[in-house]
Amino acid sequence: MNLKQLSEHLGLSQTTVSRALNGYPEVSEKTRQKVMKAAREANYQPNTRARSLATGRAMAIGHVIPVSTQHEMVNPIFGDFVAGAGEVYSARGYDMLLSLVPDRDEEAFYRDLRIKGNVDGIVVHGPRMADPRIGLLDELGLPFVVHGRASEVTAGYNYVDVSNVRAMREATTHLTDLGHRRIGLINGLETLDFGNRRRRGFLEALEHAGLTANPAWMTSDDMTEAYGFDAANAMLSGAEQPTALVVSSMITALGVRRAVEARGLILGRDISVVTFDDDLSYLRNGTDAEPVFTAARSSVREAGRRVADILMARIDAPLAPPRTEMIPYRFMIGATSGPAPDG
Amino acid sequence: MNLKQLSEHLGLSQTTVSRALNGYPEVSEKTRQKVMKAAREANYQPNTRARSLATGRAMAIGHVIPVSTQHEMVNPIFGDFVAGAGEVYSARGYDMLLSLVPDRDEEAFYRDLRIKGNVDGIVVHGPRMADPRIGLLDELGLPFVVHGRASEVTAGYNYVDVSNVRAMREATTHLTDLGHRRIGLINGLETLDFGNRRRRGFLEALEHAGLTANPAWMTSDDMTEAYGFDAANAMLSGAEQPTALVVSSMITALGVRRAVEARGLILGRDISVVTFDDDLSYLRNGTDAEPVFTAARSSVREAGRRVADILMARIDAPLAPPRTEMIPYRFMIGATSGPAPDG
DNA sequence: AAACCCGTTCAAAGCGCTTTGAGGCTGGCC
DNA sequence: GGCCAGCCTCAAAGCGCTTTGAACGGGTTT
């Protein structure tokens, strides 16, 4: 059933039916009711592509996940982020177009996305410090929101981020306050903006406590479980060992725990661990009242919602000044951190 | 730059330019070269929506993720599955449309997807035993492939699955062979088909070993880390305790490990754990040579690729008989399983 | 030289919708 | 009774592409 058939069936013109359905004031309430009823009964839905062609709006948002050609990993936060964003899209009638793009093809990919016209806006994932995508998208005139930030980009742009520096500073300070003086950092990729900021927060806290960082105790990599295990193992088998570790993700922290327990050490007593926690649905950090890991928690799902909200607003008002928003985090004290052991 | 402009620029008709670009034989090689060159230089890409409208093909695949209204979880396998499928789609020029749909709206959602015409095919996630979606999609005439199976649906349909029964039987038999007689099952949702099959495999192996299952040692739920912890804890604090546990996912197994170690027990000695492993990129089970958990591993990413392949084939040949495919699994012996302790 | 044919190219219709600009009908007023 | 608003409704154009059916021109055949 298409519009033509529906209008013939009703004995009205396509114009009137279309207007009735789309809530235009030119059609009488009586007619509208009749049309709506018929549409419902016939199970009529306008063809998206035809409508898009006519209106010039794709009613779709593109999520471009950069896939490093070497690493080939899909960040586990992705599912929850997308779930958050999806809630907003479906409430607004938008579709979500997902593309995993090898990083070297990225520029061409964005260009084509614009030209082929299959999205009205884009969510930028995994920004780097001086991410060229921001300039490119601005130039293309394609509305976008960045999940995270690109600290070295000076131009204004829409983004939603969490206070990585502050969160990591607070996490680290928690440890220095407990008397820890030998603290390691098991960080995510520092080529990415968030990794860099987290490192900064970590270093600031050390400095504030009058400590100097030990380069052997700072690592950076994809935040897998195995990486947490390996990195913690390496640090714990050196001549001198840290008494506390700051970790950049829950999954990595699970690997750290595995390493710690494999050595027969007790978390929170022999060695303290504080982690960043994205509040993934399958990996909740205990309960609110009783977190397992001491952690800075910030909901990535909420981030997805906020990113989508801002993108929708931006699409509706393309000339509005850029909006930025910080997702709050909450620092929660669990059982994995405790006073520094003597010596 | 659109087709009209490009053809004017070339002094050719739209027909000729379109044909040249799409590789039709009616256009001379010389003209084709000229057109291709101009298109490249002008950075021309046909408008997807216009093309779709004209051809009737959306060039997009829908992934519908059912979101339980109570649970609101996003399965962590999702990212890797989608990455696998995405590889295939982009090689074939298809887009991926992602929708998270509350389970109660599902039927209407599929219907609309068909009518609105924004996808050429669908991937069905999380099938239940007698999943009504299969009949519905067949009735709608929308090509689809199921990730998993719906055991109680007798009609033929395309699916890609892993031998859940066999894998769990083998995993469980590994334990009975080691002398375990008190074995628990920490399973995923048994309302879903895979959960049900895994349970069946588990039970078959017990029966084959002449053992009877203890209902108190069989649980079923969303496969979170916390669930693994809680379930293992419950089983290990009963009057009688299992000496081995079969677990349905790596994440849950991590929770099980936490519970085991919190009690000061040693995995593989005091208690054995065997798990199903989807080979998630952020949660690799050690190395191939040295797996951490004893596990049945099957790549969900590969499953994504195969599902996409079959769906593409089905779209090209809608009348072909249904295709089904089993993703192999590999049983790997790690450090978490060992001989049953005495008593 | 006429007839034919093949290789190229073209104009125009159509995909299903929105939207503009125009027209028809009704009732109220003079 | 005639006229004008004001309310409804309509025909038709247009979104950018593909595809049908026709036409064109140059070479080959008879």
XYZ file of C-alpha atoms (C1' of nucleotides) in Angstrom:
746
model
C 0.000 0.000 0.000
C 1.500 3.315 -1.016
C 0.302 6.846 -0.820
C -1.300 6.754 -4.225
C -3.325 3.673 -3.439
C -4.290 4.983 -0.061
C -5.499 8.273 -1.498
C -7.440 6.517 -4.229
C -8.983 4.290 -1.644
C -10.032 7.345 0.312
C -11.132 9.282 -2.720
C -8.757 12.087 -1.809
C -5.692 13.494 -3.449
C -2.196 12.439 -2.422
C -1.591 15.956 -1.231
C -4.410 15.902 1.237
C -3.550 12.494 2.543
C 0.085 13.404 2.957
C -0.812 16.584 4.766
C -3.296 14.864 6.989
C -0.719 12.308 7.981
C 2.009 14.822 8.594
C -0.087 17.125 10.713
C -0.383 20.119 8.441
C -3.047 22.647 9.422
C -4.566 22.923 5.956
C -6.632 19.831 6.412
C -9.824 19.661 8.413
C -9.902 17.649 11.574
C -12.614 15.458 10.223
C -10.647 14.548 7.128
C -7.548 13.976 9.176
C -9.294 11.503 11.398
C -10.645 9.648 8.443
C -7.248 9.517 6.809
C -5.482 8.418 9.951
C -7.961 5.668 10.477
C -7.607 4.365 6.937
C -3.829 4.526 7.170
C -3.883 2.563 10.350
C -6.180 -0.033 8.946
C -4.200 -0.420 5.758
C -1.020 -0.537 7.778
C 0.327 2.265 5.699
C 3.832 3.609 6.311
C 5.455 6.022 3.929
C 8.420 4.701 2.019
C 11.471 6.069 3.747
C 13.585 6.488 0.679
C 10.944 8.318 -1.282
C 10.281 10.570 1.633
C 13.959 11.213 2.140
C 14.401 12.044 -1.474
C 11.561 14.496 -1.347
C 12.479 16.136 1.921
C 16.226 16.000 1.580
C 16.513 14.527 5.039
C 17.849 11.043 5.424
C 16.388 10.508 8.890
C 19.453 8.538 9.787
C 22.534 9.077 11.888
C 25.875 7.568 11.038
C 28.109 6.006 13.646
C 31.557 5.528 12.258
C 33.674 3.199 14.295
C 37.290 3.471 13.336
C 38.848 0.045 13.150
C 42.562 0.069 13.443
C 43.923 -2.093 10.700
C 46.424 -3.669 13.045
C 44.285 -4.098 16.093
C 40.894 -5.043 14.664
C 39.152 -4.655 17.938
C 35.744 -3.514 18.851
C 35.658 -1.588 22.035
C 33.261 -3.237 24.474
C 31.828 0.114 25.508
C 30.425 0.353 22.068
C 27.331 -1.728 22.681
C 26.182 0.269 25.642
C 26.957 3.586 24.010
C 24.942 2.669 20.983
C 22.091 1.461 23.137
C 21.938 4.863 24.796
C 22.036 6.725 21.517
C 19.515 4.365 19.974
C 16.929 5.220 22.595
C 17.031 8.823 21.511
C 17.018 8.075 17.820
C 14.034 5.826 17.881
C 12.091 8.313 19.959
C 12.751 10.837 17.212
C 12.187 8.521 14.294
C 15.793 8.338 13.224
C 17.617 5.259 12.072
C 21.147 4.407 13.056
C 23.635 3.576 10.362
C 26.640 1.733 11.595
C 29.927 1.530 9.764
C 33.189 0.042 10.825
C 35.816 1.746 8.790
C 39.504 0.893 8.495
C 41.312 3.957 9.761
C 43.176 4.618 6.564
C 39.961 4.974 4.544
C 38.345 7.275 6.995
C 38.550 10.570 5.206
C 37.155 9.230 1.957
C 34.469 7.484 3.907
C 33.175 10.661 5.536
C 33.276 12.479 2.233
C 31.212 9.788 0.561
C 28.776 9.657 3.415
C 28.123 13.312 2.854
C 27.805 13.070 -0.908
C 25.733 9.931 -0.986
C 23.474 11.654 1.458
C 22.505 8.717 3.563
C 22.897 10.386 6.913
C 21.923 13.696 8.422
C 24.606 13.654 11.049
C 27.506 11.722 12.419
C 28.840 10.562 15.736
C 32.599 10.570 15.895
C 34.084 7.804 18.002
C 37.539 7.434 19.414
C 38.917 10.932 18.815
C 42.659 11.432 18.786
C 44.417 14.454 20.230
C 44.530 16.414 16.992
C 41.846 14.562 15.177
C 41.637 15.594 11.530
C 38.089 14.365 11.240
C 36.774 17.398 13.058
C 38.126 19.848 10.527
C 36.985 17.620 7.721
C 33.432 17.304 8.946
C 33.227 21.017 9.550
C 34.370 21.625 6.023
C 31.845 19.121 4.713
C 29.106 20.840 6.636
C 27.904 17.570 8.073
C 26.511 17.944 11.593
C 28.453 15.874 14.079
C 29.081 15.274 17.735
C 32.261 13.829 19.137
C 32.173 11.246 21.879
C 35.184 12.460 23.776
C 37.315 15.378 22.817
C 40.254 16.299 20.637
C 42.313 18.442 22.960
C 44.551 19.860 20.298
C 41.764 21.028 18.058
C 41.133 24.678 18.859
C 38.033 25.213 16.753
C 34.691 24.871 18.494
C 32.720 21.683 17.950
C 30.071 19.619 19.669
C 31.262 17.055 22.076
C 30.257 15.006 25.072
C 33.026 13.897 27.347
C 33.739 12.851 30.872
C 36.274 14.627 33.083
C 39.028 12.166 32.461
C 41.686 14.342 33.994
C 39.701 15.019 37.122
C 38.505 11.469 37.495
C 41.979 10.071 37.248
C 43.342 12.751 39.537
C 40.766 11.891 42.133
C 41.392 8.180 41.746
C 45.118 8.638 42.105
C 44.788 11.063 44.976
C 42.662 8.522 46.772
C 45.703 6.255 46.635
C 48.244 8.866 47.684
C 45.943 9.818 50.540
C 46.078 6.203 51.631
C 49.836 6.530 51.813
C 50.757 4.862 48.570
C 53.946 6.230 47.079
C 54.666 3.671 44.397
C 51.775 3.806 42.007
C 51.508 2.378 38.519
C 49.238 3.331 35.626
C 47.730 0.760 33.310
C 46.221 3.028 30.751
C 44.338 2.748 27.482
C 45.847 3.890 24.217
C 47.461 7.241 24.781
C 47.273 8.070 21.116
C 43.585 8.512 21.806
C 42.517 11.635 23.557
C 40.938 10.038 26.588
C 44.048 7.981 27.254
C 46.184 11.033 27.120
C 43.963 12.929 29.505
C 43.815 10.091 31.943
C 47.552 9.942 32.010
C 47.639 13.639 32.651
C 45.280 13.331 35.594
C 47.374 10.538 36.990
C 50.581 12.560 36.688
C 49.043 15.671 38.184
C 47.965 13.776 41.248
C 51.398 12.268 41.703
C 53.033 15.622 41.372
C 50.608 17.187 43.796
C 51.579 14.507 46.295
C 55.216 15.195 45.698
C 55.829 11.919 43.909
C 57.551 11.261 40.636
C 56.249 8.769 38.153
C 58.211 5.681 37.322
C 58.111 5.198 33.549
C 58.369 1.439 34.001
C 55.075 1.610 35.820
C 53.155 3.333 33.119
C 51.785 1.388 30.205
C 49.385 2.139 27.403
C 47.544 -0.265 25.130
C 44.185 -1.540 23.983
C 42.227 -2.138 27.145
C 41.856 -5.881 27.008
C 41.742 -8.287 29.873
C 44.989 -9.921 28.781
C 46.716 -6.580 28.689
C 45.747 -5.938 32.295
C 47.130 -9.297 33.270
C 50.397 -8.861 31.410
C 50.988 -5.283 32.461
C 50.286 -5.982 36.128
C 52.461 -9.057 36.004
C 55.332 -7.129 34.531
C 55.087 -4.403 37.138
C 54.774 -6.847 39.994
C 57.776 -8.865 38.983
C 60.264 -6.018 38.801
C 62.933 -5.434 41.428
C 60.886 -2.689 42.968
C 57.131 -3.011 42.854
C 54.211 -0.619 42.971
C 51.827 -0.894 45.897
C 48.936 0.471 43.926
C 47.690 0.529 40.359
C 45.420 2.891 38.520
C 43.615 1.130 35.697
C 41.737 2.606 32.796
C 38.899 0.134 32.313
C 36.957 -2.548 34.123
C 37.950 -5.277 31.702
C 41.596 -4.453 32.099
C 41.091 -4.334 35.843
C 39.772 -7.889 35.722
C 43.049 -8.908 34.133
C 44.923 -7.030 36.795
C 42.998 -8.864 39.452
C 43.860 -12.154 37.832
C 47.542 -11.283 37.925
C 47.378 -10.105 41.512
C 45.566 -13.176 42.759
C 47.769 -15.516 40.765
C 50.637 -14.189 42.840
C 48.737 -14.908 45.988
C 48.390 -11.254 46.852
C 45.264 -9.789 48.323
C 43.614 -6.893 46.584
C 43.110 -3.912 48.833
C 45.630 -5.170 51.323
C 48.854 -6.121 49.544
C 48.091 -4.083 46.543
C 45.426 -1.502 45.807
C 43.644 -1.087 42.514
C 41.485 1.792 41.385
C 39.819 1.709 38.017
C 37.777 3.693 35.615
C 34.351 2.118 35.138
C 32.103 2.756 32.135
C 29.171 1.049 33.807
C 28.711 -1.577 31.118
C 25.532 -3.558 31.434
C 27.286 -6.918 31.469
C 30.064 -5.787 33.685
C 28.598 -3.908 36.561
C 30.963 -3.047 39.327
C 29.085 -4.716 42.167
C 26.161 -2.755 43.520
C 25.885 0.944 44.165
C 26.091 0.343 47.843
C 28.893 -2.128 47.591
C 31.151 -1.642 44.600
C 33.734 -4.333 44.026
C 36.483 -2.175 42.637
C 37.222 1.258 43.957
C 36.368 3.163 40.822
C 35.421 6.337 39.042
C 32.198 5.428 37.346
C 30.631 7.229 34.446
C 27.826 5.771 32.385
C 28.754 5.354 28.772
C 25.141 4.652 28.038
C 24.213 8.051 29.351
C 26.989 9.475 27.189
C 25.335 7.851 24.187
C 22.044 9.453 25.067
C 23.549 12.884 25.486
C 25.542 12.669 22.274
C 22.391 11.748 20.395
C 20.413 14.547 22.029
C 22.952 17.123 21.046
C 23.203 15.792 17.532
C 19.448 15.989 17.082
C 19.496 19.578 18.307
C 22.327 20.391 15.981
C 20.524 18.952 13.011
C 17.461 20.988 13.829
C 19.510 24.148 14.237
C 22.682 23.812 12.207
C 23.810 27.334 12.920
C 23.586 27.213 16.682
C 26.869 27.600 18.522
C 28.642 24.345 19.397
C 27.456 22.593 22.505
C 29.626 20.670 24.849
C 28.637 18.589 27.780
C 30.367 16.729 30.532
C 28.988 13.460 31.790
C 29.416 13.307 35.527
C 31.398 10.565 37.148
C 31.081 9.221 40.612
C 33.981 8.063 42.669
C 33.106 4.967 44.631
C 35.179 3.279 47.230
C 35.212 -0.476 46.989
C 37.230 -3.252 48.502
C 40.201 -3.079 46.181
C 41.909 -0.125 47.768
C 43.362 0.184 51.228
C 46.192 1.745 53.133
C 49.661 1.319 51.726
C 51.415 -1.659 53.210
C 54.469 -0.763 55.318
C 57.749 -0.391 53.498
C 27.508 17.388 -8.089
C 24.689 15.189 -9.245
C 24.127 13.058 -12.277
C 22.474 15.811 -14.230
C 25.326 18.214 -13.688
C 27.887 15.593 -14.438
C 26.225 14.649 -17.693
C 25.865 18.265 -18.744
C 29.489 18.793 -17.946
C 30.368 15.858 -20.164
C 27.964 16.778 -22.916
C 26.275 13.387 -22.609
C 22.854 12.294 -21.539
C 22.148 11.100 -18.025
C 21.368 7.692 -19.435
C 24.770 7.256 -20.952
C 26.583 8.504 -17.902
C 24.562 6.271 -15.592
C 25.209 3.273 -17.798
C 28.876 4.023 -18.113
C 29.196 4.240 -14.364
C 27.246 1.098 -13.691
C 29.111 -1.029 -16.177
C 26.409 -1.612 -18.738
C 27.625 -3.005 -22.074
C 25.739 -0.524 -24.211
C 28.347 2.139 -23.772
C 31.660 2.211 -25.624
C 34.831 1.707 -23.709
C 36.128 5.077 -24.734
C 33.071 6.886 -23.431
C 33.138 4.843 -20.276
C 36.715 5.847 -19.542
C 35.926 9.479 -20.129
C 32.918 9.310 -17.828
C 34.752 7.460 -15.109
C 37.532 9.969 -15.150
C 35.181 12.927 -14.919
C 33.259 11.255 -12.112
C 36.415 10.658 -10.183
C 37.595 14.188 -10.649
C 34.291 15.686 -9.659
C 34.105 13.321 -6.701
C 30.748 12.174 -7.897
C 28.825 9.581 -5.946
C 25.235 8.760 -6.742
C 22.708 9.754 -4.133
C 21.853 6.587 -2.277
C 18.238 7.399 -1.670
C 17.504 8.339 -5.243
C 19.197 5.226 -6.455
C 17.331 3.103 -3.961
C 14.067 4.601 -4.990
C 14.765 3.874 -8.625
C 16.114 0.382 -8.171
C 13.896 -0.717 -5.360
C 16.892 -1.953 -3.431
C 17.771 -0.262 -0.186
C 21.352 -1.510 -0.124
C 21.095 -1.838 3.603
C 20.764 -4.657 6.081
C 18.852 -4.320 9.316
C 20.127 -5.691 12.585
C 17.378 -5.776 15.119
C 18.582 -6.210 18.649
C 15.760 -7.158 20.944
C 16.029 -5.254 24.171
C 14.198 -6.826 27.005
C 12.191 -4.146 28.674
C 13.127 -5.403 32.096
C 16.761 -6.197 31.553
C 17.901 -3.421 29.234
C 21.172 -5.074 28.481
C 23.339 -5.160 25.453
C 25.026 -8.448 24.961
C 28.776 -7.940 24.798
C 29.115 -10.348 21.901
C 27.228 -7.870 19.876
C 30.186 -5.644 19.003
C 32.271 -8.448 17.626
C 29.403 -10.017 15.755
C 28.593 -6.766 14.074
C 32.226 -6.194 13.222
C 32.302 -9.513 11.399
C 29.101 -8.818 9.524
C 30.220 -5.288 8.738
C 33.277 -6.539 6.909
C 31.081 -8.398 4.491
C 28.599 -5.597 4.045
C 31.126 -2.950 3.219
C 32.824 -5.236 0.728
C 29.477 -5.525 -1.001
C 28.473 -1.900 -0.711
C 25.749 -2.465 1.837
C 25.035 -0.310 4.831
C 24.133 -1.643 8.230
C 21.073 -0.321 9.952
C 21.002 -0.930 13.641
C 17.896 -0.861 15.787
C 17.439 -1.707 19.397
C 13.833 -2.610 19.813
C 11.885 -3.214 23.011
C 10.696 -6.782 22.752
C 7.038 -5.961 22.975
C 7.192 -3.758 19.861
C 9.056 -6.286 17.822
C 6.389 -7.532 15.521
C 5.239 -4.082 14.502
C 8.821 -3.072 14.057
C 9.580 -5.785 11.514
C 6.387 -5.046 9.673
C 7.265 -1.384 9.402
C 10.797 -2.141 8.351
C 9.390 -4.060 5.438
C 6.841 -1.479 4.469
C 9.084 1.515 4.863
C 11.500 -0.311 2.664
C 14.698 0.751 4.257
C 16.377 -2.620 4.344
C 16.788 -5.480 1.919
C 17.304 -8.055 4.581
C 17.439 -8.661 8.279
C 19.602 -10.411 10.803
C 17.630 -11.901 13.643
C 19.405 -11.851 16.974
C 18.699 -13.763 20.120
C 16.156 -16.297 18.823
C 13.887 -18.025 21.299
C 12.874 -21.667 21.094
C 9.685 -21.059 19.161
C 10.508 -17.647 17.878
C 7.511 -16.037 16.202
C 9.721 -13.701 14.238
C 10.678 -16.426 11.812
C 7.152 -17.046 10.672
C 6.495 -13.364 10.554
C 9.497 -12.569 8.380
C 8.683 -15.426 6.076
C 5.191 -14.105 5.716
C 6.544 -10.629 5.064
C 8.859 -11.974 2.415
C 11.800 -10.147 3.890
C 15.055 -12.093 3.477
C 16.604 -12.909 6.818
C 19.209 -14.995 8.543
C 19.024 -16.034 12.157
C 22.053 -15.908 14.376
C 21.377 -19.050 16.312
C 18.391 -21.267 15.859
C 14.799 -21.657 16.935
C 14.593 -25.345 17.708
C 10.853 -25.498 17.843
C 10.297 -23.891 14.496
C 9.892 -26.647 11.962
C 9.829 -24.566 8.801
C 13.115 -24.177 6.979
C 14.966 -20.891 7.326
C 18.483 -19.559 7.053
C 20.575 -19.720 10.138
C 24.124 -19.797 11.380
C 24.706 -21.450 14.688
C 27.316 -23.183 16.739
C 26.895 -26.704 18.061
C 25.809 -25.655 21.486
C 24.669 -29.084 22.495
C 27.861 -30.768 21.371
C 30.110 -28.094 22.778
C 28.508 -28.281 26.178
C 28.451 -32.036 26.100
C 32.141 -32.105 25.347
C 32.886 -29.528 28.021
C 30.903 -31.448 30.603
C 32.321 -34.773 29.561
C 35.781 -33.338 30.003
C 34.826 -32.824 33.635
C 33.231 -36.212 34.166
C 36.294 -37.801 32.568
C 38.354 -36.013 35.168
C 36.293 -37.757 37.793
C 33.954 -34.949 38.734
C 30.571 -36.127 39.880
C 29.128 -32.972 41.358
C 28.919 -30.518 38.518
C 27.001 -27.274 38.342
C 25.748 -25.288 35.358
C 25.819 -21.519 35.253
C 23.919 -20.945 32.096
C 22.644 -18.027 30.055
C 18.944 -17.361 29.663
C 17.214 -20.618 28.928
C 14.295 -18.830 27.378
C 16.696 -18.222 24.534
C 17.434 -21.084 22.236
C 21.165 -21.258 22.785
C 20.702 -21.393 26.535
C 18.282 -24.209 26.206
C 20.592 -26.191 23.957
C 23.533 -25.688 26.215
C 21.564 -27.010 29.093
C 20.617 -29.991 27.036
C 24.249 -30.717 26.183
C 25.131 -30.453 29.831
C 22.389 -32.826 30.881
C 23.207 -35.332 28.174
C 26.793 -35.530 29.306
C 25.757 -36.037 32.919
C 23.363 -38.749 31.971
C 25.934 -40.423 29.803
C 28.255 -40.474 32.787
C 25.516 -41.959 34.923
C 25.066 -38.812 36.975
C 21.940 -36.967 37.865
C 21.731 -33.233 37.837
C 21.152 -31.307 40.989
C 18.565 -28.594 40.315
C 20.153 -26.383 42.928
C 23.274 -26.375 40.817
C 21.706 -25.193 37.646
C 21.027 -21.523 37.123
C 19.997 -19.438 34.172
C 20.217 -15.695 33.738
C 21.728 -12.835 31.743
C 25.381 -13.662 31.459
C 26.858 -10.865 33.466
C 29.946 -10.930 35.574
C 27.940 -10.321 38.718
C 25.664 -13.232 37.910
C 28.669 -15.533 37.683
C 29.843 -14.342 41.038
C 26.495 -14.680 42.732
C 25.630 -18.028 41.221
C 28.995 -19.560 42.035
C 28.821 -18.160 45.527
C 25.427 -19.648 46.096
C 26.499 -23.063 44.883
C 29.689 -23.007 46.873
C 28.032 -22.105 50.113
C 25.455 -24.894 50.167
C 25.708 -27.875 52.428
C 26.968 -29.984 49.577
C 29.082 -28.300 46.954
C 29.921 -28.959 43.321
C 33.523 -29.695 42.447
C 33.156 -28.357 38.957
C 31.181 -25.719 37.111
C 30.199 -25.362 33.507
C 29.754 -21.735 32.561
C 28.095 -20.258 29.527
C 30.231 -17.207 28.837
C 33.641 -15.764 29.512
C 32.298 -12.742 31.330
C 30.261 -14.895 33.631
C 33.300 -17.110 34.104
C 35.247 -14.097 35.308
C 32.622 -13.610 37.960
C 32.854 -17.270 38.862
C 36.593 -16.933 39.244
C 36.121 -13.975 41.529
C 33.816 -15.997 43.737
C 36.141 -18.977 43.788
C 39.197 -16.960 44.650
C 37.362 -14.927 47.241
C 36.830 -18.186 49.098
C 40.519 -18.929 48.914
C 39.970 -21.857 46.589
C 42.269 -22.619 43.705
C 40.802 -22.948 40.245
C 41.675 -26.198 38.565
C 42.562 -27.825 41.857
C 39.810 -27.242 44.394
C 37.248 -26.508 41.799
C 37.229 -26.862 38.051
C 35.634 -24.444 35.648
C 34.922 -24.934 31.971
C 33.368 -22.169 29.958
C 31.992 -21.285 26.586
C 34.122 -18.635 24.905
C 32.916 -16.380 22.105
C 36.418 -15.166 21.394
C 35.642 -11.518 22.021
C 38.374 -9.158 20.981
C 38.670 -7.513 24.362
C 38.353 -10.699 26.274
C 40.618 -13.252 24.714
C 41.048 -16.417 26.657
C 44.818 -16.333 27.000
C 46.741 -17.431 23.937
C 45.974 -20.283 21.587
C 48.838 -22.249 23.035
C 47.976 -21.410 26.579
C 44.330 -20.732 27.216
C 43.470 -19.468 30.660
C 40.105 -21.114 31.029
C 39.400 -24.567 29.766
C 36.849 -23.626 27.158
C 34.871 -24.368 24.043
C 35.752 -21.502 21.800
C 33.788 -20.353 18.793
C 34.352 -17.032 17.113
C 31.293 -14.855 17.174
C 32.995 -12.572 14.724
C 33.230 -15.387 12.246
C 29.576 -16.063 12.895
C 28.880 -12.468 11.939
C 30.747 -12.887 8.705
C 28.931 -16.075 7.801
C 25.519 -14.675 8.635
C 26.210 -11.724 6.384
C 27.472 -13.920 3.570
C 24.384 -16.044 3.632
C 22.120 -13.040 3.805
C 23.774 -11.499 0.751
C 23.331 -14.737 -1.130
C 19.730 -14.933 -0.076
C 19.052 -11.406 -1.264
C 20.584 -12.182 -4.625
C 18.593 -15.389 -4.944
C 15.438 -15.089 -2.858
C 14.062 -18.388 -4.026
C 17.035 -20.560 -3.205
C 16.436 -23.183 -0.537
C 17.327 -22.134 3.014
C 20.948 -22.423 3.960
C 22.217 -23.335 7.356
C 25.720 -23.346 8.611
C 27.501 -24.406 11.747
C 30.413 -22.414 13.040
C 33.023 -24.780 14.386
C 34.139 -24.617 17.967
C 37.390 -25.725 19.435
C 37.721 -27.276 22.827
C 40.817 -26.028 24.575
C 42.208 -27.241 27.816
C 43.429 -24.507 30.110
C 44.450 -24.264 33.702
C 40.998 -24.047 35.225
C 40.141 -27.717 35.053
C 41.795 -30.606 36.791
C 41.046 -33.937 38.417
C 38.223 -34.046 40.888
C 39.449 -33.541 44.420
C 38.962 -36.553 46.679
C 35.705 -36.822 48.508
C 22.041 2.608 -54.197
C 18.815 0.589 -51.128
C 18.248 -2.225 -47.203
C 19.871 -3.644 -43.136
C 22.226 -3.849 -38.671
C 24.942 -3.063 -35.004
C 26.925 -0.126 -31.740
C 25.896 4.166 -29.356
C 23.346 7.544 -27.545
C 19.171 9.836 -26.112
C 14.480 11.530 -24.276
C 11.198 10.393 -21.165
C 8.822 7.694 -17.796
C 8.770 6.132 -13.318
C 10.233 5.016 -8.299
C 6.873 7.234 -3.846
C 6.886 10.971 -1.521
C 6.475 16.383 -0.264
C 5.152 20.887 -1.375
C 3.869 24.865 -4.202
C 0.524 27.508 -6.258
C -4.031 27.337 -7.800
C -8.872 26.350 -7.602
C -13.514 24.827 -5.580
C -16.858 24.981 -2.205
C -19.285 26.751 1.791
C -21.406 30.042 4.535
C -22.033 34.794 5.973
C -22.684 39.296 4.746
C -24.430 43.170 2.149
C -29.134 37.019 -5.112
C -24.327 38.129 -5.448
C -19.816 38.415 -3.541
C -16.023 37.598 -0.757
C -13.496 35.096 2.908
C -11.915 31.307 4.529
C -11.442 26.709 4.597
C -10.303 22.487 1.990
C -8.681 20.111 -1.586
C -6.231 19.356 -5.776
C -2.993 18.868 -9.898
C 1.549 19.031 -10.944
C 6.378 19.771 -10.254
C 10.374 18.108 -8.294
C 13.809 15.219 -5.367
C 18.159 12.190 -8.236
C 18.458 8.173 -9.981
C 17.572 3.816 -13.317
C 15.660 1.869 -17.284
C 12.665 1.346 -21.313
C 11.987 2.057 -25.942
C 13.286 4.798 -29.690
C 16.519 7.129 -32.783
C 20.732 8.019 -34.850
C 24.758 7.233 -37.757
C 28.140 4.606 -40.071
C 29.471 0.355 -41.936
C 28.095 -3.962 -44.265
C 25.384 -6.583 -47.281
C 22.567 -7.365 -51.423
